[in-house]
PDB file of C-alpha atoms in Angstrom:
ATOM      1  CA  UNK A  75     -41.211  -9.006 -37.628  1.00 55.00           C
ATOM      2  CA  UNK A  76     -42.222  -6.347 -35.774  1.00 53.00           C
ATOM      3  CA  UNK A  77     -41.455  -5.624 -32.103  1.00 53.00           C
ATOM      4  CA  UNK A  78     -44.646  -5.179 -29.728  1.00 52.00           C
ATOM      5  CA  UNK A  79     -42.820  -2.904 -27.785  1.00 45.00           C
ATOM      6  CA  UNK A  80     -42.095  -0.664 -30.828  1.00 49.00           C
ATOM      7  CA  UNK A  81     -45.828  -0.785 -31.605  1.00 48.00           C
ATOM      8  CA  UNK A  82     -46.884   0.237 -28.442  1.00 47.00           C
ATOM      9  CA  UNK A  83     -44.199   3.066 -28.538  1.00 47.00           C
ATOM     10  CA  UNK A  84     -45.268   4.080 -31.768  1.00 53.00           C
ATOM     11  CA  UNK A  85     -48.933   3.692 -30.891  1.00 46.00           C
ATOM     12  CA  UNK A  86     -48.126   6.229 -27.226  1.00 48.00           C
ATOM     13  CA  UNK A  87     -46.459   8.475 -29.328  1.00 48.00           C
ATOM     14  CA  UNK A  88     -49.180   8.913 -31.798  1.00 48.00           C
ATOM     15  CA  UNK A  89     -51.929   9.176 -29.183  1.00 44.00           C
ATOM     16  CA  UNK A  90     -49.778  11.868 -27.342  1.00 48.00           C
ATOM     17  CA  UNK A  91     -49.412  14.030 -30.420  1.00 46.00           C
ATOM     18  CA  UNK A  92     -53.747  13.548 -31.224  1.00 43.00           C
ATOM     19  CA  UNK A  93     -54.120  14.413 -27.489  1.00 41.00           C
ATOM     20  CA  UNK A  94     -51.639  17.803 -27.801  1.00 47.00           C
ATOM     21  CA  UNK A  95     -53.218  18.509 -30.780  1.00 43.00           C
ATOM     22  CA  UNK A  96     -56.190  18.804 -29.484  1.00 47.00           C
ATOM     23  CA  UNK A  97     -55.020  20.684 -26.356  1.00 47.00           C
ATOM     24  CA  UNK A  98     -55.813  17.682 -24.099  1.00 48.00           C
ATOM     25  CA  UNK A  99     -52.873  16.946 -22.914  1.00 44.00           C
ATOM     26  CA  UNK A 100     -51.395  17.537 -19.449  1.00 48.00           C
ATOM     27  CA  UNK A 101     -51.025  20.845 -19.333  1.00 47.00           C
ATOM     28  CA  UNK A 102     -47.408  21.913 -17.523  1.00 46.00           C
ATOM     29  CA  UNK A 103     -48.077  23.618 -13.804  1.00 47.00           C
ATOM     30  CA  UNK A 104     -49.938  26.725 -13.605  1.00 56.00           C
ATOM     31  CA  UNK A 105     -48.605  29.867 -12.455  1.00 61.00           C
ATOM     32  CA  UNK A 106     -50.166  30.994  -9.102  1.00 73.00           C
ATOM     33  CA  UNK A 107     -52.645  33.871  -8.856  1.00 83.00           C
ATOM     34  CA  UNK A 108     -51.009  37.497  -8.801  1.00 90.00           C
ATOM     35  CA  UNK A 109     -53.274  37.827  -5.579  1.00 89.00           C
ATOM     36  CA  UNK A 110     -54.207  35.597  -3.166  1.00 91.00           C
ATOM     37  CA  UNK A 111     -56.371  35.966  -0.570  1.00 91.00           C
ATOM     38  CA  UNK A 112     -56.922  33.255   2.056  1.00 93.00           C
ATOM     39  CA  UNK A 113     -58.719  33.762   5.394  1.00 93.00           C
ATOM     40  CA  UNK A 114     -58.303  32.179   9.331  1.00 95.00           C
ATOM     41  CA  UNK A 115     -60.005  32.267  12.442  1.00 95.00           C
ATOM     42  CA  UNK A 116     -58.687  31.785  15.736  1.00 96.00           C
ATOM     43  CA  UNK A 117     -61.876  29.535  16.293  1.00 94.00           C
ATOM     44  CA  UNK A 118     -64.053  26.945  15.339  1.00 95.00           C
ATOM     45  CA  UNK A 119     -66.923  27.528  17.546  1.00 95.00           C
ATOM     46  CA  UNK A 120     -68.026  30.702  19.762  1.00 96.00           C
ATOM     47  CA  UNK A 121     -71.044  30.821  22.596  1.00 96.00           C
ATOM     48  CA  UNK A 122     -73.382  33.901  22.711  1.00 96.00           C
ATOM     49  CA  UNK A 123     -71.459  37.152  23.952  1.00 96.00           C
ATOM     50  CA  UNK A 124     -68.222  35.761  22.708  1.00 96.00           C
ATOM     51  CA  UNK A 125     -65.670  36.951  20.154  1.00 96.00           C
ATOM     52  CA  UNK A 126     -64.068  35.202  17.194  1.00 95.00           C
ATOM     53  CA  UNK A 127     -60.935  36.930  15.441  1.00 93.00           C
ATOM     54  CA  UNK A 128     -61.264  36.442  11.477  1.00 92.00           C
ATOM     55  CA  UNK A 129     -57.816  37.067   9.933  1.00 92.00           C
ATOM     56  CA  UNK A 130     -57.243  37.644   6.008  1.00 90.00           C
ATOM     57  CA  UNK A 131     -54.065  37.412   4.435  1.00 92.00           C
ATOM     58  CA  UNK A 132     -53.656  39.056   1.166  1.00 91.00           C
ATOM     59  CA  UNK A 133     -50.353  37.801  -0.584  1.00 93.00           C
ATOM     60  CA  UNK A 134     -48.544  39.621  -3.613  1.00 94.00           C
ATOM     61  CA  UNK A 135     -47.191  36.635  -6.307  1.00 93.00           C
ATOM     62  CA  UNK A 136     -46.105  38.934  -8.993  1.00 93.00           C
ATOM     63  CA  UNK A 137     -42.894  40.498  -9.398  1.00 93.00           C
ATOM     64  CA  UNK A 138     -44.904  43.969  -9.394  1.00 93.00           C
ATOM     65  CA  UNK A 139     -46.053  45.830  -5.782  1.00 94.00           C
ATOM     66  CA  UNK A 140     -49.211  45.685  -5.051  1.00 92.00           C
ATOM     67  CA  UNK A 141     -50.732  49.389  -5.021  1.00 91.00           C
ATOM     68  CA  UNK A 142     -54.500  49.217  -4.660  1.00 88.00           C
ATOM     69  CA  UNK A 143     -56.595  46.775  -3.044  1.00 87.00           C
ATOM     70  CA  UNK A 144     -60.633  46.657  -2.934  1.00 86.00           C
ATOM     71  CA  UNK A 145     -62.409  43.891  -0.846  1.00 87.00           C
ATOM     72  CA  UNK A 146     -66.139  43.473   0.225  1.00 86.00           C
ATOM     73  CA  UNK A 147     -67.493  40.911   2.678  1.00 87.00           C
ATOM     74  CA  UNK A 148     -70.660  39.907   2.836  1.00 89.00           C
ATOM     75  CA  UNK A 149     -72.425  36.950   5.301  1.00 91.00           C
ATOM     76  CA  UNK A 150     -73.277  33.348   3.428  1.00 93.00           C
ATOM     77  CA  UNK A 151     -76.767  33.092   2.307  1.00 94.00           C
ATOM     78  CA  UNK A 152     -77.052  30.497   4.652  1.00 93.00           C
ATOM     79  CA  UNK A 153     -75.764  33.238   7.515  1.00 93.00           C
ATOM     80  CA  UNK A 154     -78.702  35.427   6.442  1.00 93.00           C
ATOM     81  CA  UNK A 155     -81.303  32.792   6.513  1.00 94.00           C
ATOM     82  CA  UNK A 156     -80.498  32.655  10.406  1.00 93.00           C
ATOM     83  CA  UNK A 157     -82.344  35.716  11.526  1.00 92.00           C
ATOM     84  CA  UNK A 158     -81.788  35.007  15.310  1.00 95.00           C
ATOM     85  CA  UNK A 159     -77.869  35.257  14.691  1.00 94.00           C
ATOM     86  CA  UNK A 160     -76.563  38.001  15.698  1.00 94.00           C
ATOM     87  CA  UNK A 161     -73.121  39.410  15.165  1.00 92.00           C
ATOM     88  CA  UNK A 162     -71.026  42.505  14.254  1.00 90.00           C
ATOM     89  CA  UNK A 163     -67.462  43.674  13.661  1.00 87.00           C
ATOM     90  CA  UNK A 164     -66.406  45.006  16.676  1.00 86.00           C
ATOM     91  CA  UNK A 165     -62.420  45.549  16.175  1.00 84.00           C
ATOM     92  CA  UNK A 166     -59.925  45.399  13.157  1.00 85.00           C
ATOM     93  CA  UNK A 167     -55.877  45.686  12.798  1.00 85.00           C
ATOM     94  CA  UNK A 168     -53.649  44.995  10.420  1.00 86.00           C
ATOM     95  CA  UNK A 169     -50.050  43.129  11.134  1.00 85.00           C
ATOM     96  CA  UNK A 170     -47.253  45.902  10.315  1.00 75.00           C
ATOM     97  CA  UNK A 171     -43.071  45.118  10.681  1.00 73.00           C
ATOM     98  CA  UNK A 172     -43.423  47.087  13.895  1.00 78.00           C
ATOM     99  CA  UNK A 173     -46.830  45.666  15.133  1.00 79.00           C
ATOM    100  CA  UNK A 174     -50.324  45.905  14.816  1.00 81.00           C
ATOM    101  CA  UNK A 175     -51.954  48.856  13.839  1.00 79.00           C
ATOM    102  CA  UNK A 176     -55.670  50.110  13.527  1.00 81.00           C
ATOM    103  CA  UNK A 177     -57.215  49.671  10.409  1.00 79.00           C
ATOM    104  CA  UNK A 178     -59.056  52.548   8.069  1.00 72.00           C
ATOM    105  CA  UNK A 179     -62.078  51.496   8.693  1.00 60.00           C
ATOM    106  CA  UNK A 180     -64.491  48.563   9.684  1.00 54.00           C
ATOM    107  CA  UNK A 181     -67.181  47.164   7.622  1.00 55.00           C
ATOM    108  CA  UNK A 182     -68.661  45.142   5.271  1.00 51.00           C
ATOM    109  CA  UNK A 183     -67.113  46.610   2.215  1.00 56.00           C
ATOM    110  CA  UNK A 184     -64.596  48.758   1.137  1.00 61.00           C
ATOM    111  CA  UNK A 185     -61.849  46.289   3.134  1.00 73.00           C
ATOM    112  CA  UNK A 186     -58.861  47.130   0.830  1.00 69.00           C
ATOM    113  CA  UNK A 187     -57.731  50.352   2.783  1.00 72.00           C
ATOM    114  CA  UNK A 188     -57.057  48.005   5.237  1.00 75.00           C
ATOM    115  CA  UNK A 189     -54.433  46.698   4.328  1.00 76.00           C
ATOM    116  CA  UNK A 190     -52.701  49.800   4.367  1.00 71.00           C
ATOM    117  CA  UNK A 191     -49.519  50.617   1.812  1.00 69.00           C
ATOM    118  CA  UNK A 192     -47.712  49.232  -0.649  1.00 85.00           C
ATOM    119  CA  UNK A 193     -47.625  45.603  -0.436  1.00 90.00           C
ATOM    120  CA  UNK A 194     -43.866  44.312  -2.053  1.00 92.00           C
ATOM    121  CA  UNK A 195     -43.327  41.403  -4.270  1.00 95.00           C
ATOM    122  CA  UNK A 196     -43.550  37.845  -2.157  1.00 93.00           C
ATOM    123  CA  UNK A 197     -44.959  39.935   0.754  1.00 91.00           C
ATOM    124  CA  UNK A 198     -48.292  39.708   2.609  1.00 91.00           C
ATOM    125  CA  UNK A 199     -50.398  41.335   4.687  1.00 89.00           C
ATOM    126  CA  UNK A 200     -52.910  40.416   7.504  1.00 90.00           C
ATOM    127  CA  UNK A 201     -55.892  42.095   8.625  1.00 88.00           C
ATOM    128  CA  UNK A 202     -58.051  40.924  11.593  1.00 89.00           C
ATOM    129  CA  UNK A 203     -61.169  41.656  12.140  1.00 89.00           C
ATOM    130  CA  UNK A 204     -63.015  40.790  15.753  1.00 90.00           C
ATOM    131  CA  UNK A 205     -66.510  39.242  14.969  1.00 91.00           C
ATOM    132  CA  UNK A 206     -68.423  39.937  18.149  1.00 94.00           C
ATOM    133  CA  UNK A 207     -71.687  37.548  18.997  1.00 95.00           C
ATOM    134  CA  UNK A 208     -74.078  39.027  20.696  1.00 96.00           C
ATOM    135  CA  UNK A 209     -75.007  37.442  24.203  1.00 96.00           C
ATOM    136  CA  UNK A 210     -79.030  37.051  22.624  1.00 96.00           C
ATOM    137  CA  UNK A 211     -78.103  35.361  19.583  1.00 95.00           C
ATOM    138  CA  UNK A 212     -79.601  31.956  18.537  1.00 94.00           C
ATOM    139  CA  UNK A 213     -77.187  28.751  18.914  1.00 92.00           C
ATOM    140  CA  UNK A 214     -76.621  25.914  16.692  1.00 91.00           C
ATOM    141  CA  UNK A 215     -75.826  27.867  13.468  1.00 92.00           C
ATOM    142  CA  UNK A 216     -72.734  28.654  11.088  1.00 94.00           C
ATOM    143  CA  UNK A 217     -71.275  32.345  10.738  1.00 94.00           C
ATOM    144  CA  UNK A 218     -69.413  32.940   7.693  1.00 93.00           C
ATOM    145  CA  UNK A 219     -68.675  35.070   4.943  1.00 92.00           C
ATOM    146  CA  UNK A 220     -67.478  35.651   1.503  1.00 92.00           C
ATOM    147  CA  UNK A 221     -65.064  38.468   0.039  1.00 90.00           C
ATOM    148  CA  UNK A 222     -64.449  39.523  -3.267  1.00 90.00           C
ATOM    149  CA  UNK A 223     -61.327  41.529  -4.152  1.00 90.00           C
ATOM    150  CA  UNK A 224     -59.850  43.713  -6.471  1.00 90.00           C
ATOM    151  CA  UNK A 225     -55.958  44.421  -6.662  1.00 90.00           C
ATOM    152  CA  UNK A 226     -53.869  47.035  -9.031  1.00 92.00           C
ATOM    153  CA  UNK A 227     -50.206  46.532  -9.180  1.00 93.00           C
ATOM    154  CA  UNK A 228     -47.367  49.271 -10.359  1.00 93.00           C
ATOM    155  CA  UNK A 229     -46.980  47.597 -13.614  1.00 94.00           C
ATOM    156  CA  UNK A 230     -50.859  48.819 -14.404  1.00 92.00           C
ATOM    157  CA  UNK A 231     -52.050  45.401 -14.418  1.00 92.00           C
ATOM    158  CA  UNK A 232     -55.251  44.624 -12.321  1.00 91.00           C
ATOM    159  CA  UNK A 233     -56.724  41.455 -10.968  1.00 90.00           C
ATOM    160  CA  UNK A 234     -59.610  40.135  -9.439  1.00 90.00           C
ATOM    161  CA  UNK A 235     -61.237  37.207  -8.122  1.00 90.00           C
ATOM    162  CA  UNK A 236     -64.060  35.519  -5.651  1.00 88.00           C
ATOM    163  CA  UNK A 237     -65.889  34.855  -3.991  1.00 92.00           C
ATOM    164  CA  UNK A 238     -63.158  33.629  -1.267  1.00 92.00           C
ATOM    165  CA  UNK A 239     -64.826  31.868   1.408  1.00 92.00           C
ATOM    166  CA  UNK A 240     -64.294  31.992   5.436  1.00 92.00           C
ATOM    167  CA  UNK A 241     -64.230  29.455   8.232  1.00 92.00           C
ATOM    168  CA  UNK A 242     -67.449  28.709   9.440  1.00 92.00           C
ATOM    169  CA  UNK A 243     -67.937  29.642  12.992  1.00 93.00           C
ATOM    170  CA  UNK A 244     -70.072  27.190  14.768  1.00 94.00           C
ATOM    171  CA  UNK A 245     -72.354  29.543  17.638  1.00 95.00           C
ATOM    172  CA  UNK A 246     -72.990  26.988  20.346  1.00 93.00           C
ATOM    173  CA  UNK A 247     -75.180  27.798  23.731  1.00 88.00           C
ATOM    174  CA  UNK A 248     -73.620  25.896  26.847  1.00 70.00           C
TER     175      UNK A 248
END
């Protein structure tokens, strides 16, 4: 006679080798992006006239340096359907080993110089950029942006990816 246990071993054995088969089995952890970009700001919510800091961290996962970086912004569609929003980058720095440091440039594209030279295997780097509303600008709306980006490391292998989305920044009126 045979053993229910052995049947259902047999039978869970079977089914795992259909589902690998088939490539629908549990698939082991992925590896982590060569690049990651992730983004912070230093508030929720901002009143007309006042300043929000928006902070992106690019991080280096591969065992190459990072050599090259390209990144746009660009406001939500829902930002731009907001005409009486108003809002501009005002300031930007990047976090260096000895402190912060102007960027390249301030914009909505062409962010990569920012983050200034070689970034090292493991290692990240932080730019800030100071979002500025303006003291007429409409309340009871979201700011926020996307980024795409575009990284070359030493071994001659590229990446990309987006859109990577910000905070929301709430403008309230008091």
């Amino acid at each position: 006679m045979r053993s229910p246990l052995k049947s259902r071993l047999g039978l869970a054995g079977v089914l795992a080798f259909v589902l690998a088969l088939f490539g629908l089995a549990p698939a082991a952890s992925a590896d982590p992006a060569p690049a990651a970009l992730t983004f912070t700001t230093n508030a929720a919510t901002v009143t007309p006239g006042g300043t929000v800091n928006l902070s992106m961290t690019l991080t280096n996962n591969k065992t190459y340096d990072i050599w090259f970086v390209y990144q746009s912004i660009a406001p939500t569609w829902l930002t731009t359907q907001r005409a009486d929003l108003k809002y501009s980058f005002t300031g930007c720095s990047v976090a260096t080993p000895t402190g912060a440091a102007s960027c390249s440039g301030v914009g909505p594209s062409d962010l990569g110089g920012n983050y200034g030279a070689t970034i090292a295997p493991g290692q990240s780097r932080t730019v800030t950029l100071t979002l500025q509303v303006a003291a007429d600008s409409g309340c009871n709306g979201n700011i926020g942006f996307y980024s795409y980006y575009y990284a070359e490391f030493s071994d001659s292998s590229s990446t990309s990816a987006g859109p990577v989305y910000t905070p929301e920044t709430r403008v309230l009126c008091a």
